[in-house]
Short mmCIF file of C-alpha atoms and ligand atoms in Angstrom, two decimals:
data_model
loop_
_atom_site.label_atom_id
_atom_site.label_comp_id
_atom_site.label_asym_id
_atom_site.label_seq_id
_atom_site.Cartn_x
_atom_site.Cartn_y
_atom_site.Cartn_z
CA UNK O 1 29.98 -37.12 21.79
CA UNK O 2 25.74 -37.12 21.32
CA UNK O 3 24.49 -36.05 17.71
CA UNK O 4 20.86 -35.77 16.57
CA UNK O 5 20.30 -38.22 14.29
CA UNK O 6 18.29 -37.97 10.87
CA UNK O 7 15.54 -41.23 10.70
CA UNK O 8 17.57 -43.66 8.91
CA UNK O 9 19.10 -47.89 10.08
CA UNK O 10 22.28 -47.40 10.73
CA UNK O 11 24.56 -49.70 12.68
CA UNK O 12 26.37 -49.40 15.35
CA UNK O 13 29.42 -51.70 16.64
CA UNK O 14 29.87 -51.67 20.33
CA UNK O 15 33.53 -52.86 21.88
CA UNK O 16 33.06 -55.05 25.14
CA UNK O 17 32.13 -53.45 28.10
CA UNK O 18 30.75 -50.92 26.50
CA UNK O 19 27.30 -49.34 26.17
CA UNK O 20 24.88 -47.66 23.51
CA UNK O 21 23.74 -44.72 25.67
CA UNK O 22 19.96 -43.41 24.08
CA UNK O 23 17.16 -41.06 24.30
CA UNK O 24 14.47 -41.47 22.29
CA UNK O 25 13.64 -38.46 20.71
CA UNK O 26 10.39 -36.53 22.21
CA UNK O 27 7.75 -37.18 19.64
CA UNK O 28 8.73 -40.19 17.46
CA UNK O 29 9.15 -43.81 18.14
CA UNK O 30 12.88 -45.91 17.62
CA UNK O 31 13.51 -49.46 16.71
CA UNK O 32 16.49 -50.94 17.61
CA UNK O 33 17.97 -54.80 17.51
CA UNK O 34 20.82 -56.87 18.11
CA UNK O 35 22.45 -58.20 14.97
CA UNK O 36 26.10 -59.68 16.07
CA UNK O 37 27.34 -60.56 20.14
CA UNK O 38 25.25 -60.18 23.09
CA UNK O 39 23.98 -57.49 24.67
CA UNK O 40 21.68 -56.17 27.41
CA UNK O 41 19.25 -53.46 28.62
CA UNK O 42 19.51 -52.87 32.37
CA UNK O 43 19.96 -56.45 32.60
CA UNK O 44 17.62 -57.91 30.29
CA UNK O 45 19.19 -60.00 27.17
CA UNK O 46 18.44 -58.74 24.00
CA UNK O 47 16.81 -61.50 21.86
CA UNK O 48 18.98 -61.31 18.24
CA UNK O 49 17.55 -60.19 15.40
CA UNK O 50 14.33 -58.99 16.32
CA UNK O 51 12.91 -55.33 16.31
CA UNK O 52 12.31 -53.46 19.31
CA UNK O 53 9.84 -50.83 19.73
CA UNK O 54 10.53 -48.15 21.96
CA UNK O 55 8.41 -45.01 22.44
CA UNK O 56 9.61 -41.60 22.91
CA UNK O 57 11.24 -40.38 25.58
CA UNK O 58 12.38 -43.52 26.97
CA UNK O 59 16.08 -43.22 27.89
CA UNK O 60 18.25 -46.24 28.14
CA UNK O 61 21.62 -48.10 27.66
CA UNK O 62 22.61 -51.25 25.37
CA UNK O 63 25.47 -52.49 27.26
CA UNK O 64 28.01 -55.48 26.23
CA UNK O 65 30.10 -58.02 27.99
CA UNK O 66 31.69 -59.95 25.15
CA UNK O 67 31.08 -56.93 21.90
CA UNK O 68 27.43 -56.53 20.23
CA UNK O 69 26.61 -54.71 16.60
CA UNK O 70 23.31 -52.63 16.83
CA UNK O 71 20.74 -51.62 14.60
CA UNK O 72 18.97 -48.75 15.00
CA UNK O 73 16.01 -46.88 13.03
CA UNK O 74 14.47 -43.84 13.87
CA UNK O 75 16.05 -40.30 15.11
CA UNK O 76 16.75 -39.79 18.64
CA UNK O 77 17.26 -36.91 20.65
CA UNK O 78 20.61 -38.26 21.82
CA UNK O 79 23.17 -41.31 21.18
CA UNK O 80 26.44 -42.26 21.71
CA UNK O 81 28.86 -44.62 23.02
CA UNK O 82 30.44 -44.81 26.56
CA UNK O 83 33.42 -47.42 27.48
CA UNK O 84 33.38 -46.23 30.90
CA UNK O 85 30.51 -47.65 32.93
CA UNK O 86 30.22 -49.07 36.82
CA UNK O 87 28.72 -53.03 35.70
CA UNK O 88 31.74 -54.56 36.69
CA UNK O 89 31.01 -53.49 39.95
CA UNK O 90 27.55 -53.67 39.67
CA UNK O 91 27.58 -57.59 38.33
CA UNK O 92 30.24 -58.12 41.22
CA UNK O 93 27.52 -57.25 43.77
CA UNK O 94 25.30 -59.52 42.01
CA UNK O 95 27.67 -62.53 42.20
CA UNK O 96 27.71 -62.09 46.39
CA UNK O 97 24.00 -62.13 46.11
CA UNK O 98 23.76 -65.27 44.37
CA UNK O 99 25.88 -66.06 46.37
CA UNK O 100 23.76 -65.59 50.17
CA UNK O 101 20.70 -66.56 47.99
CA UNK O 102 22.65 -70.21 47.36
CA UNK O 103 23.16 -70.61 50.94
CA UNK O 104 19.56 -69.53 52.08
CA UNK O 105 18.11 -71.90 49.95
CA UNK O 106 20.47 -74.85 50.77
CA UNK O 107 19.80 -74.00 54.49
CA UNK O 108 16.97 -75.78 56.42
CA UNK O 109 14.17 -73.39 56.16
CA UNK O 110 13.42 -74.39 59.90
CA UNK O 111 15.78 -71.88 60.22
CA UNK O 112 14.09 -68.74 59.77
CA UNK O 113 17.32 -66.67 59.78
CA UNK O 114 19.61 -68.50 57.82
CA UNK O 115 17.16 -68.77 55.15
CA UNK O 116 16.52 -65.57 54.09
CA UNK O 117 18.01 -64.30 51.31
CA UNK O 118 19.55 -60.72 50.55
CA UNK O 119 17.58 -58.16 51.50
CA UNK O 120 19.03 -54.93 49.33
CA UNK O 121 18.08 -51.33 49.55
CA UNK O 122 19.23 -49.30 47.40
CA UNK O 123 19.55 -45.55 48.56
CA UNK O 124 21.30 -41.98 46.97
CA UNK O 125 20.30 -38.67 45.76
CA UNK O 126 17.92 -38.56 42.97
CA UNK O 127 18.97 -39.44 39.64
CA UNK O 128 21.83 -41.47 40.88
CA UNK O 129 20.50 -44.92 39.00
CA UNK O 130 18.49 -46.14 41.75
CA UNK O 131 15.73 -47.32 39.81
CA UNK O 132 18.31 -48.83 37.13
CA UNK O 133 20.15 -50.45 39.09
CA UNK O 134 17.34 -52.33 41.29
CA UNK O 135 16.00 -53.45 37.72
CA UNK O 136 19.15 -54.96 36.40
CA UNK O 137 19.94 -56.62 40.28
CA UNK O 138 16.22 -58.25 39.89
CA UNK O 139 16.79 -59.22 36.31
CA UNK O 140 20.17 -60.89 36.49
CA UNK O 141 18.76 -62.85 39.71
CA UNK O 142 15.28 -63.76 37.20
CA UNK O 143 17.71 -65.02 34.49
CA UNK O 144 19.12 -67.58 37.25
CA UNK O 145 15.82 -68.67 38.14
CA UNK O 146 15.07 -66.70 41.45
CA UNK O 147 11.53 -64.54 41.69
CA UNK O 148 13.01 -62.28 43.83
CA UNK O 149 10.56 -59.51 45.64
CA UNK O 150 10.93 -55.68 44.13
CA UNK O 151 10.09 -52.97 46.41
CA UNK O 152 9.17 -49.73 45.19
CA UNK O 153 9.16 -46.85 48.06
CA UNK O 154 9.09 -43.84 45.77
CA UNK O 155 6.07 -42.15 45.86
CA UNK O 156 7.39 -39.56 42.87
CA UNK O 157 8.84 -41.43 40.44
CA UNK O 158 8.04 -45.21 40.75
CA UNK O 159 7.95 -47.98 38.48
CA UNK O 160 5.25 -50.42 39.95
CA UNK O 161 2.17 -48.32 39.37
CA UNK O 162 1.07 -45.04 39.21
CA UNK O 163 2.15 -42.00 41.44
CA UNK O 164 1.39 -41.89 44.84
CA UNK O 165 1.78 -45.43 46.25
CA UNK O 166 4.45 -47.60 47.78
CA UNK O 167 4.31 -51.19 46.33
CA UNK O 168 5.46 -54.63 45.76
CA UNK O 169 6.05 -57.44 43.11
CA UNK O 170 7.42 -60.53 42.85
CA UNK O 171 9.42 -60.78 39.89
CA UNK O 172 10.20 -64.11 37.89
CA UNK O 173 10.96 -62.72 34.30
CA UNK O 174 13.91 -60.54 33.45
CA UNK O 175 12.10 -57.26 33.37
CA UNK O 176 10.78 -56.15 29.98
CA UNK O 177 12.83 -53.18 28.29
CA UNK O 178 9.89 -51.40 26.99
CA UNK O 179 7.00 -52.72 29.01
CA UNK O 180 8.65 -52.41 32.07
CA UNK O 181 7.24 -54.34 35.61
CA UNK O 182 4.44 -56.34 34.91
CA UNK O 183 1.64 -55.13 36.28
CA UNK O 184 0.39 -58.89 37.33
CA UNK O 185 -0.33 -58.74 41.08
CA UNK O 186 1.13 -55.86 42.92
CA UNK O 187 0.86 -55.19 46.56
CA UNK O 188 -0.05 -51.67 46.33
CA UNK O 189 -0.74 -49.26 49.86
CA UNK O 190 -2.05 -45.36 48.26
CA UNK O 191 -0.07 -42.78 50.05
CA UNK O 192 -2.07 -40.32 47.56
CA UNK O 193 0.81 -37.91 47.35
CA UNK O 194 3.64 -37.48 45.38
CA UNK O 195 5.77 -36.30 48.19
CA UNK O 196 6.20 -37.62 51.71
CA UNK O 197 6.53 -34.43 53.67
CA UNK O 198 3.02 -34.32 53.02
CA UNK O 199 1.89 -36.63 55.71
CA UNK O 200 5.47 -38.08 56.81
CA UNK O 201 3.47 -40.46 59.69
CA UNK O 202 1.47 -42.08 57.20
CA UNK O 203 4.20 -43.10 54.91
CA UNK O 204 5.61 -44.77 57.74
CA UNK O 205 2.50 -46.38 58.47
CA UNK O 206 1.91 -47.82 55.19
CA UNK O 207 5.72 -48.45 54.64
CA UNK O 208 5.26 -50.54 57.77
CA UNK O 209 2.13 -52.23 56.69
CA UNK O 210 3.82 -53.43 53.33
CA UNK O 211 7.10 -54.84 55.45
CA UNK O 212 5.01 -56.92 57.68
CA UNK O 213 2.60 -58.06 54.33
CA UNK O 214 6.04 -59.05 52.42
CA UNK O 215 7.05 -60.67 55.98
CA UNK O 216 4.23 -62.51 56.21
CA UNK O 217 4.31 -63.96 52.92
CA UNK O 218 7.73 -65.03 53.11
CA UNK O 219 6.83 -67.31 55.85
CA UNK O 220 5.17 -69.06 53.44
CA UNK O 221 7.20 -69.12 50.80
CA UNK O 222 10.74 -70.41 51.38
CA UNK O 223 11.57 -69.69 47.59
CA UNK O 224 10.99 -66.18 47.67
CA UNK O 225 12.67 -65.95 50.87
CA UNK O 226 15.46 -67.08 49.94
CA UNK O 227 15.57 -64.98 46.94
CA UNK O 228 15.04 -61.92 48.65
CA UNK O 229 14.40 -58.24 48.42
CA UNK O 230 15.48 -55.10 46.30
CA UNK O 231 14.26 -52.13 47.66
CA UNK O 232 14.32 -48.87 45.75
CA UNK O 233 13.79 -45.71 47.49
CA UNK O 234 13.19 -42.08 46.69
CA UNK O 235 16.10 -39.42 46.40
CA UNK O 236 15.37 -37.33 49.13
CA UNK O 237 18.63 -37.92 51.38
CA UNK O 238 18.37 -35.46 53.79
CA UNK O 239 16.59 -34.63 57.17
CA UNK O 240 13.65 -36.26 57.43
CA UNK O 241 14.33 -38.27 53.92
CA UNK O 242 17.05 -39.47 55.88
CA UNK O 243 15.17 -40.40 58.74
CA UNK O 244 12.90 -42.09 56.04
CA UNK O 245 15.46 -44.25 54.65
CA UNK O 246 16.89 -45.53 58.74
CA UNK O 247 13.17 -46.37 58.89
CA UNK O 248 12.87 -48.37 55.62
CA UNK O 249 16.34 -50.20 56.45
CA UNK O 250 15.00 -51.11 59.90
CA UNK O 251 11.23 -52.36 59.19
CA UNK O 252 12.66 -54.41 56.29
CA UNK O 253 14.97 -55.92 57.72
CA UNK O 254 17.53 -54.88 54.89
CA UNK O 255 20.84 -56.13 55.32
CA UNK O 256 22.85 -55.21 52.06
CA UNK O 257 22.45 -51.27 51.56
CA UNK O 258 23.76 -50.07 47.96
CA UNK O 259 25.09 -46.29 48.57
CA UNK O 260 24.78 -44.89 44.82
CA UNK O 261 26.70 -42.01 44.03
CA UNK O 262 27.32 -40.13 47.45
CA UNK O 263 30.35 -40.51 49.81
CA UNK O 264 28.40 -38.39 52.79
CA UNK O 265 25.44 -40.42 52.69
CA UNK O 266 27.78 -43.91 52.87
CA UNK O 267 29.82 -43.09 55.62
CA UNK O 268 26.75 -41.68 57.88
CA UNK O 269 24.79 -44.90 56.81
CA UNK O 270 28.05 -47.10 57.73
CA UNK O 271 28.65 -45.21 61.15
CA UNK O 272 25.39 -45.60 62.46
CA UNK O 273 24.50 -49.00 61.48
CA UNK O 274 28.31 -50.48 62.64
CA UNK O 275 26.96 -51.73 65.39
CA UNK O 276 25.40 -54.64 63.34
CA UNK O 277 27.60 -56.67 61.70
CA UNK O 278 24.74 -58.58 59.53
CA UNK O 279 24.30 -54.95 57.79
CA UNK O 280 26.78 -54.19 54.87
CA UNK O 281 26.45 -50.70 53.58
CA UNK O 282 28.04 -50.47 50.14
CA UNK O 283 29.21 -47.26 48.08
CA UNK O 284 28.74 -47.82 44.60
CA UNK O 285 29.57 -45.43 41.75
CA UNK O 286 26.95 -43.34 39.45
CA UNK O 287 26.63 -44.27 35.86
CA UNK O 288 27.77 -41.20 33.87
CA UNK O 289 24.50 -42.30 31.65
CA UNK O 290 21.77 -41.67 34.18
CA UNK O 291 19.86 -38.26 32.64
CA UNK O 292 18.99 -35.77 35.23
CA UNK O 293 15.74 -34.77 35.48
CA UNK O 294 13.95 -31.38 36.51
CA UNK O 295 10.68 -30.80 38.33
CA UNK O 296 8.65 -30.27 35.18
CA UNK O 297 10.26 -33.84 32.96
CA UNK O 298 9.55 -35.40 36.84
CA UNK O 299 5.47 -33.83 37.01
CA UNK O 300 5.25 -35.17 33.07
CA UNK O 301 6.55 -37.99 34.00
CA UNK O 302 4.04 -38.88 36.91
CA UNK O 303 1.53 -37.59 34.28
CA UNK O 304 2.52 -40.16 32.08
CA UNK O 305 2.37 -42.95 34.47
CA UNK O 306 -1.16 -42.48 35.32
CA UNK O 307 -1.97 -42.31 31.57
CA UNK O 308 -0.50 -45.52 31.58
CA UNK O 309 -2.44 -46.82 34.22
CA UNK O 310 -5.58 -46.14 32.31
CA UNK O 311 -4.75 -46.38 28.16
CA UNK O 312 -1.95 -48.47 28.17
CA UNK O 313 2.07 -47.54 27.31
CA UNK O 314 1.05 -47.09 23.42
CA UNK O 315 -2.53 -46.66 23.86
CA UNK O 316 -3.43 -50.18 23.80
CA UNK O 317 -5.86 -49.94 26.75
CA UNK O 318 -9.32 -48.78 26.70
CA UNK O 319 -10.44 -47.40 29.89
CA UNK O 320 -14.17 -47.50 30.88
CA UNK O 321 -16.54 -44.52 31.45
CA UNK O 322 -18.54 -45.92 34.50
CA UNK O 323 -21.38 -43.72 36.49
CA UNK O 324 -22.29 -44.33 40.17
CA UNK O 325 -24.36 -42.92 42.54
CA UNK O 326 -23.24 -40.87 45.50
CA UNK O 327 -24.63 -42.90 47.78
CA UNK O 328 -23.06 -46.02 46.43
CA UNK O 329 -19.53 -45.20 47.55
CA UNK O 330 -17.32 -43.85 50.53
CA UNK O 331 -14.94 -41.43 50.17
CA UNK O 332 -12.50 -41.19 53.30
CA UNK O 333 -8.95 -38.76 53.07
CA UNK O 334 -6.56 -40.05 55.88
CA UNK O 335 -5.23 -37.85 57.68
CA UNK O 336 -5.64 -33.70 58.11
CA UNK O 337 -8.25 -32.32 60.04
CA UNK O 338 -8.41 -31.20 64.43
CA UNK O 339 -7.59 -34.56 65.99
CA UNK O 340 -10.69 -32.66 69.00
CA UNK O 341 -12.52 -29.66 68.56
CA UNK O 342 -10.69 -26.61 70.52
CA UNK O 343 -13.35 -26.58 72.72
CA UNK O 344 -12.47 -30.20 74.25
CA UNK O 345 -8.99 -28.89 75.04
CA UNK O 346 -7.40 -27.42 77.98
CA UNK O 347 -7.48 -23.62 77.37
CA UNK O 348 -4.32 -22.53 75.44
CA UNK O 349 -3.78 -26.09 73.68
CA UNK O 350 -3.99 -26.16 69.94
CA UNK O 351 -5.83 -28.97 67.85
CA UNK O 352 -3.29 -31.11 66.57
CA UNK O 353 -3.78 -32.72 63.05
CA UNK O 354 -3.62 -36.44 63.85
CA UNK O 355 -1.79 -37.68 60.48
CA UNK O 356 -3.76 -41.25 59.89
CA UNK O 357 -6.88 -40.33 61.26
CA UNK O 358 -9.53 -41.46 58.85
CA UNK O 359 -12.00 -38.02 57.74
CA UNK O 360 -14.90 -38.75 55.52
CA UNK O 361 -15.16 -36.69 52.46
CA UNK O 362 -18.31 -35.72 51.09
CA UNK O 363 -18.31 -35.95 47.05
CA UNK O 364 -18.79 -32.48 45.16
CA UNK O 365 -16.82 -30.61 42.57
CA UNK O 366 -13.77 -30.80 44.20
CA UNK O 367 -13.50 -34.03 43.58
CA UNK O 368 -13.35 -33.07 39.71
CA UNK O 369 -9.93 -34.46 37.94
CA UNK O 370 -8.73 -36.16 41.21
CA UNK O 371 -7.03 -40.10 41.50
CA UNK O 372 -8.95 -41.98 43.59
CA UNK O 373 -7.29 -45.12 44.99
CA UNK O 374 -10.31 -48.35 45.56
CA UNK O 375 -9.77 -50.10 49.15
CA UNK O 376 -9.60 -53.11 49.41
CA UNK O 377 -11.09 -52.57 53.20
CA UNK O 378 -14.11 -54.22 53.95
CA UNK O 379 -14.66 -51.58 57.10
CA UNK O 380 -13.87 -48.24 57.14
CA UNK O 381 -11.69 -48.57 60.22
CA UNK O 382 -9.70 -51.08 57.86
CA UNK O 383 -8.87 -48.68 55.12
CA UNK O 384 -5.22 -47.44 56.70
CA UNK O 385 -3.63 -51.01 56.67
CA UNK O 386 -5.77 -52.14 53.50
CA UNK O 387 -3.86 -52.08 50.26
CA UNK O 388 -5.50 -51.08 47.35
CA UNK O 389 -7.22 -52.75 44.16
CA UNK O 390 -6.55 -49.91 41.67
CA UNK O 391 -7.65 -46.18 40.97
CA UNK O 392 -10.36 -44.34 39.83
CA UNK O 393 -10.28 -41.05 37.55
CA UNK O 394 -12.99 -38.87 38.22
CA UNK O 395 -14.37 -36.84 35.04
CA UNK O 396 -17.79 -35.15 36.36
CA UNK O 397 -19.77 -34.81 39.34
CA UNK O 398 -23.26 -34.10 38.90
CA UNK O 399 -24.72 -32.21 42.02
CA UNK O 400 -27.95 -32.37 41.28
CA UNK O 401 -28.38 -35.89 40.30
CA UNK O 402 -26.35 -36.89 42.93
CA UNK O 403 -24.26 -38.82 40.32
CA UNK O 404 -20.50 -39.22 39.57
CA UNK O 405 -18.67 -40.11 36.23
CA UNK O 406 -15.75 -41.43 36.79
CA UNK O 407 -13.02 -43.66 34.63
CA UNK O 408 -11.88 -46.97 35.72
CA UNK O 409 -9.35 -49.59 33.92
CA UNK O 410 -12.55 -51.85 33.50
CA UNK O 411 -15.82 -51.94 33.36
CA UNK O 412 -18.34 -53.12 36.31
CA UNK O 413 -19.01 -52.29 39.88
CA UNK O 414 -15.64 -51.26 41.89
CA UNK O 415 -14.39 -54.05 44.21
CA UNK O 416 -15.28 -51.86 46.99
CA UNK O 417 -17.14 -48.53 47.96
CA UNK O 418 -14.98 -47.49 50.36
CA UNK O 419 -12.49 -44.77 48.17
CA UNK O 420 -9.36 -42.87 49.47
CA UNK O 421 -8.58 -39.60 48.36
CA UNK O 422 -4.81 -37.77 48.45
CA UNK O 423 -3.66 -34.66 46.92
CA UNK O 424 -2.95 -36.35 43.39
CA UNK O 425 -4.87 -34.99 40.45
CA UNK O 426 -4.45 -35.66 36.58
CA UNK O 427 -5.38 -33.75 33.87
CA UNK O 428 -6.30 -36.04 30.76
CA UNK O 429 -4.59 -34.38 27.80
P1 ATP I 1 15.00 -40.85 41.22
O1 ATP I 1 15.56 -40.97 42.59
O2 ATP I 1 14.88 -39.45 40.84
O3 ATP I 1 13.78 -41.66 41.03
P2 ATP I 1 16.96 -42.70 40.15
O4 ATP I 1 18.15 -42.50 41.01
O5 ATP I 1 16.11 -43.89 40.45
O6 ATP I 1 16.10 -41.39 40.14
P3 ATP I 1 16.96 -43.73 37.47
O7 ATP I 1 15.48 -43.64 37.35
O8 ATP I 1 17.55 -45.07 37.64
O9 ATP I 1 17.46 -42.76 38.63
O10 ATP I 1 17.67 -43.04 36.22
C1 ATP I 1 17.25 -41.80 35.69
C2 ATP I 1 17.11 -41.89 34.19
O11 ATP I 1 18.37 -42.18 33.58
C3 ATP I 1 16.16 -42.98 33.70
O12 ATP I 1 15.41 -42.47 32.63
C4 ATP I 1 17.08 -44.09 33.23
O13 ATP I 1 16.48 -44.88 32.23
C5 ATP I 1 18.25 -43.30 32.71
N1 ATP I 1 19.52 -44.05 32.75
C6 ATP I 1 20.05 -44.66 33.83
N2 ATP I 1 21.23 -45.23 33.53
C7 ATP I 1 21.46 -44.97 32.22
C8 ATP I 1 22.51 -45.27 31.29
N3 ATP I 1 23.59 -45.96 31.67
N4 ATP I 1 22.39 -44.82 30.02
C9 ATP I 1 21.32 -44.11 29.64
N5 ATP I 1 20.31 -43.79 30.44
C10 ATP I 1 20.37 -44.21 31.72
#
């Protein structure tokens, strides 16, 4: 059973196959370290001995194969011990990826097919571990020496960059505990909402634009094709989330699909894809440890990502106060707007919204507190299939100067002028 703790080291001796299950508490830091055995965090080795620093909030599992002693110092809001947890099954997956990875890489890679590694998605309700368990799949394959490819298709609560955007990163290091995915190089396309009902055409657009990037990368790059793909999706499961996730399988090519947590959702996934026997959809079971999270921890949450973004996990970043003239940049919202004026219709016939048509926006006060992603389009009529370069915080507009303030992650003139503009806002606390 969980107990608050008061802020003193204490030790704590973990059985094999067993796991440390924590959350930090909500205002204070913890350390923690490995003193005896081996042990993980969501696939990632702890090194012995040394201190870890996480920050609050953060919820996580130590988990052992072989028996581990822990150290910990600080108070947390929760901690205890589980001895039931899915890994077995989870590290049994893993083994039949390495496995098809093997065998891409030994084939010819004349042979487009047969050289392609796994490509996993991994789908379920939301908090069923999704995110988790694409992090420890992509870490366990780093610690063998692949770079696999992570995909990140949740536009709520995503772990490649902020809010808002679909994105991908190769990944050749098992993936940091604290610090997360690097942010090296991502392949980032803004969405510029947090929720794809918004503008479902357009997520499918980008989502499309990313597969045939990735696709077209790989043809390069026999190692990361034989590595391969985990895909993470978002939680929504039903109707047209559904209809989301056939889409993502099918673009991507995916052909292992990781069913986390829901019997309904595996057996409608396995009946409709039975038809291709290179697809295996697998039902795996929820972790007992994944927290549950409401709408308000999920809003802070995206809050805290774009924070991120701009100062850094602990504050370690300095953003950069930068002023440009109106005239200087482009600001263009995608979608939204009569596709014809009423008038140019046959009489009776609404306007329909065309969903990825490009609408310029002119800059005022509106603009005041919103995310602005920076194109990396070199035409307007290139912005929907551009990805981006970063984002843009803007903290005044002044009218009558014609001027905007706004706060980038560096200093200097924005790779581009031409700006998109979603419903995502942030309010710097
Ligand atoms: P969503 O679809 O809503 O994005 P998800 O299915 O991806 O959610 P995760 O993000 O993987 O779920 O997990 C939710 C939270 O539970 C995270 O904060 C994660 O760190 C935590 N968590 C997952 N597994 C464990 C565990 N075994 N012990 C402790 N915490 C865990």
């Amino acid at each position: 059973a969980g107990s608050a703790s008061a802020s003193t080291v204490r030790q704590v001796k973990l059985e094999r196959e067993s796991e440390l299950r924590v959350e930090v508490a909500n205002d204070t830091p913890l350390r923690l370290r490995l003193l005896t055995g081996t042990a993980e965090i969501f696939g990632t080795e702890l090194p012995p001995e040394i201190w870890l620093n996480f920050p609050p909030r953060l919820k996580f599992a130590v988990f052992t194969w072989y028996g581990a002693t822990i150290e910990m110092d600080g108070a947390t809001e929760l901690d205890y011990i589980a001895d039931e947890t899915p890994m077995v099954s989870y590290v049994n997956v893993h083994a039949i990826l390495e496995g098809r990875r093997s065998r891409a890489k030994a084939s010819s890679s004349n042979d487009y097919d047969s050289s392609q590694g796994p490509r996993v998605i991994v789908v379920g309700p939301t908090d069923s571990g999704k995110s988790t368990l694409s992090r420890m799949l992509l870490s366990w394959a780093t610690k063998q020496g692949w770079k696999p490819t992570f995909v990140d298709l949740d536009i709520g609560q995503g772990s490649i960059t902020i809010p808002g955007c679909i994105a991908a990163t190769p990944i050749e290091l098992p993936i940091d505990p604290v610090e997360g995915i690097p942010l090296d190089m991502p392949l980032v396309y803004f969405y510029g909402h947090t929720t794809p009902s918004n503008n479902v055409d357009l997520y499918k657009v980008l989502a499309k634009e990313l597969a045939r990037m990735l696709e077209r990368q790989f043809t390069g790059n026999a190692e990361s094709r034989a590595a391969g793909m985990v895909i993470n999706t978002m939680g929504w499961i039903e109707g047209v989330g559904y209809e989301l996730l056939l889409h993502a399988i099918d673009i991507f090519n995916a052909n292992v699909i990781l069913v986390l947590g829901q019997e309904k959702l595996w057996s409608m996934l396995k009946d409709v894809l039975k038809n291709k026997p290179n697809v295996d959809v697998v039902k795996l079971q929820k972790s007992g440890g994944v927290v549950s999270r409401n709408a308000k921890v999920r809003q802070k949450t995206r809050s805290y990502r774009i924070k991120e973004y701009f100062y850094g996990l602990v504050n370690d970043l300095s953003p950069h106060s930068n002023i440009a003239n109106f005239s200087d940049l482009a600001v263009y919202r995608i979608g939204g707007g009569p596709q014809a004026p009423r008038s140019a219709l046959p009489i009776g016939a609404e306007p329909a919204a065309d969903p990825t048509r490009l609408v310029p926006v002119s800059i005022n006060r509106d603009l005041l507190h919103v995310i602005l992603a920076v194109s990396f389009a070199k035409e307007p009529d290139e912005i929907i299939s551009s990805n981006v370069a970063g984002f843009i915080y803007i903290t005044d507009v002044d009218i009558q100067r014609k001027k905007i303030t706004y706060l980038g992650p560096s200093a200097g003139d924005l790779p581009s002028k031409y700006l998109i503009v979603g419903t995502l806002t942030w309010l710097e606390t």
